[in-house]
């Protein structure tokens, strides 16, 4: 795999083929499922309940939190 192709895949610009994931897992000595994100994990910006925290309006006078 060319370096530019790998770079695009790591950035998410190109998708991974299943055989590439198996090869990468073998090189890194991890299971293939360690390379695939688990959708049930909370994402940054979300609380454990899954509801997003409110964001300030862009036109508001934003102040640092005390």
XYZ file of C-alpha atoms in Angstrom:
66
model
C 0.000 0.000 0.000
C 1.347 3.402 -0.925
C 2.057 5.866 1.859
C -0.415 8.353 0.383
C -3.154 5.683 0.333
C -2.469 4.781 3.968
C -2.566 8.454 4.918
C -5.978 8.891 3.235
C -7.323 5.798 4.998
C -6.087 6.982 8.402
C -7.714 10.390 7.840
C -10.972 8.725 6.852
C -10.914 9.964 3.260
C -10.887 6.381 1.940
C -12.545 3.292 3.345
C -10.734 0.153 4.501
C -11.169 -3.209 2.785
C -11.724 -6.174 5.125
C -8.494 -7.863 3.991
C -6.581 -4.662 4.812
C -8.065 -4.639 8.316
C -7.030 -8.256 8.858
C -3.483 -7.485 7.666
C -3.267 -4.387 9.868
C -4.538 -6.308 12.905
C -1.881 -8.959 12.323
C 0.898 -6.357 12.001
C -0.239 -4.570 15.175
C -0.805 -7.890 16.958
C -4.357 -6.974 17.978
C -7.755 -8.433 17.219
C -9.598 -7.087 14.204
C -12.418 -5.847 16.438
C -9.909 -3.610 18.238
C -9.654 -1.652 14.966
C -13.401 -1.204 14.535
C -15.080 1.443 16.707
C -17.861 0.240 18.973
C -20.913 2.426 18.375
C -22.154 1.782 21.907
C -19.241 3.694 23.443
C -20.035 7.309 24.378
C -18.628 9.749 21.866
C -16.789 12.908 22.936
C -19.280 15.634 23.729
C -21.974 13.180 24.801
C -22.828 12.216 28.329
C -23.200 8.514 29.252
C -26.964 8.744 28.756
C -26.403 9.652 25.133
C -27.957 13.133 25.244
C -25.737 15.891 23.885
C -24.812 18.772 26.126
C -26.187 22.107 24.931
C -23.758 24.294 23.003
C -23.718 28.090 23.296
C -25.230 30.069 20.457
C -22.600 31.347 18.034
C -23.865 34.899 18.336
C -23.840 34.896 22.144
C -21.246 36.675 24.232
C -19.375 33.600 25.382
C -17.602 33.826 28.726
C -15.284 31.307 30.400
C -16.926 29.073 32.962
C -16.293 29.945 36.611
